Tab-separated table of C-alpha atoms in Angstrom:
chain	number	residue	atom	x	y	z
A	1	MET	CA	-14.651	72.144	45.740
A	2	SER	CA	-14.712	68.158	47.154
A	3	ARG	CA	-17.791	66.795	45.177
A	4	ASP	CA	-15.809	67.951	41.864
A	5	ARG	CA	-13.084	66.369	42.750
A	6	GLY	CA	-14.553	63.321	43.420
A	7	LEU	CA	-16.020	63.070	39.589
A	8	TRP	CA	-12.836	63.963	38.055
A	9	VAL	CA	-11.516	60.668	39.249
A	10	LEU	CA	-14.660	58.287	39.048
A	11	LEU	CA	-14.414	59.674	35.288
A	12	ALA	CA	-10.675	59.025	35.161
A	13	VAL	CA	-10.868	55.684	37.253
A	14	THR	CA	-14.069	54.796	33.731
A	15	ALA	CA	-11.810	55.911	30.904
A	16	GLY	CA	-8.455	54.101	32.556
A	17	VAL	CA	-10.453	51.150	32.883
A	18	ALA	CA	-12.224	51.384	29.734
A	19	ALA	CA	-8.451	51.696	27.577
A	20	GLY	CA	-8.008	48.854	29.733
A	21	TRP	CA	-10.493	46.777	28.435
A	22	THR	CA	-9.997	48.016	24.764
A	23	LEU	CA	-6.568	47.590	24.146
A	24	SER	CA	-7.431	44.332	26.143
A	25	ARG	CA	-9.507	42.800	23.166
A	26	ARG	CA	-7.173	44.430	20.547
A	27	TYR	CA	-4.113	42.033	22.039
A	28	LEU	CA	-6.243	39.157	22.330
A	29	GLU	CA	-7.495	39.546	18.167
A	30	ARG	CA	-3.950	40.592	17.139
A	31	HIS	CA	-2.707	37.336	18.663
A	32	LYS	CA	-5.555	35.267	17.782
A	33	ALA	CA	-3.394	32.982	15.775
A	34	ALA	CA	-0.863	32.658	17.793
A	35	LEU	CA	-1.726	29.587	19.431
A	36	PHE	CA	1.949	27.970	17.812
A	37	SER	CA	4.262	30.714	18.355
A	38	PRO	CA	7.578	30.760	20.349
A	39	ARG	CA	6.511	33.449	22.307
A	40	LEU	CA	4.467	32.865	25.662
A	41	ARG	CA	2.448	35.845	26.268
A	42	ARG	CA	1.140	35.664	22.388
A	43	ARG	CA	0.204	31.655	22.264
A	44	HIS	CA	-1.562	32.605	26.032
A	45	ALA	CA	-2.835	35.229	24.521
A	46	ALA	CA	-4.670	32.661	21.661
A	47	LEU	CA	-6.036	30.575	24.271
A	48	GLY	CA	-8.033	33.509	25.410
A	49	TYR	CA	-9.041	33.938	22.660
A	50	LEU	CA	-10.131	30.690	21.715
A	51	ALA	CA	-11.631	30.217	25.606
A	52	GLY	CA	-15.006	32.765	23.939
A	53	HIS	CA	-14.978	30.830	20.379
A	54	PRO	CA	-16.842	27.480	21.157
A	55	ALA	CA	-15.797	25.388	18.618
A	56	ALA	CA	-15.588	21.524	17.875
A	57	GLU	CA	-12.493	22.610	15.841
A	58	THR	CA	-11.487	25.132	18.435
A	59	VAL	CA	-11.431	21.390	20.899
A	60	THR	CA	-9.305	19.315	18.460
A	61	LEU	CA	-6.655	22.301	17.973
A	62	LEU	CA	-6.397	22.846	21.908
A	63	ARG	CA	-5.613	18.992	21.690
A	64	ASP	CA	-2.884	19.457	19.307
A	65	TYR	CA	-1.665	22.171	21.176
A	66	LEU	CA	-1.615	20.119	24.401
A	67	ALA	CA	1.010	17.273	22.496
A	68	TRP	CA	2.894	19.953	21.906
A	69	GLU	CA	3.544	22.647	24.484
A	70	LYS	CA	5.674	22.484	26.914
A	71	HIS	CA	4.992	25.245	29.358
A	72	PRO	CA	3.327	23.411	32.883
A	73	ALA	CA	1.439	26.888	33.163
A	74	LEU	CA	-0.139	27.294	29.515
A	75	ARG	CA	-0.421	23.105	29.299
A	76	ARG	CA	-2.922	23.839	32.499
A	77	ARG	CA	-4.516	26.375	30.821
A	78	ALA	CA	-5.263	25.105	27.885
A	79	ALA	CA	-6.751	22.243	29.176
A	80	ARG	CA	-9.361	24.253	30.987
A	81	VAL	CA	-10.079	25.625	27.868
A	82	ALA	CA	-10.381	22.400	26.358
A	83	ARG	CA	-12.841	21.111	29.032
A	84	GLU	CA	-14.881	24.011	29.408
A	85	LEU	CA	-15.306	24.352	25.327
A	86	GLU	CA	-16.364	20.613	25.695
A	87	MET	CA	-18.920	20.906	28.805
A	88	ALA	CA	-20.170	24.334	25.970
A	89	LEU	CA	-20.531	22.004	23.605
A	90	GLU	CA	-22.627	19.004	24.420
């Protein structure tokens, strides 16, 4: 009986992780163009999306974003993403 319960718990945890991963990917994909949105979470999601897509245009876009963004945490995140993308493109 305990063995069956452990299996169900493992399956539930696996399903939860898969659902969370799927939902986070959808959120990032939906808000990938929201870099200059008035909403913080959408800008954060856009930064997350851009972090996974290295291109010279992305670095230029992030430089413009850094000049525009006022929120300190998002500025730090954008600067870190820009540095990482620059290193990846070298």
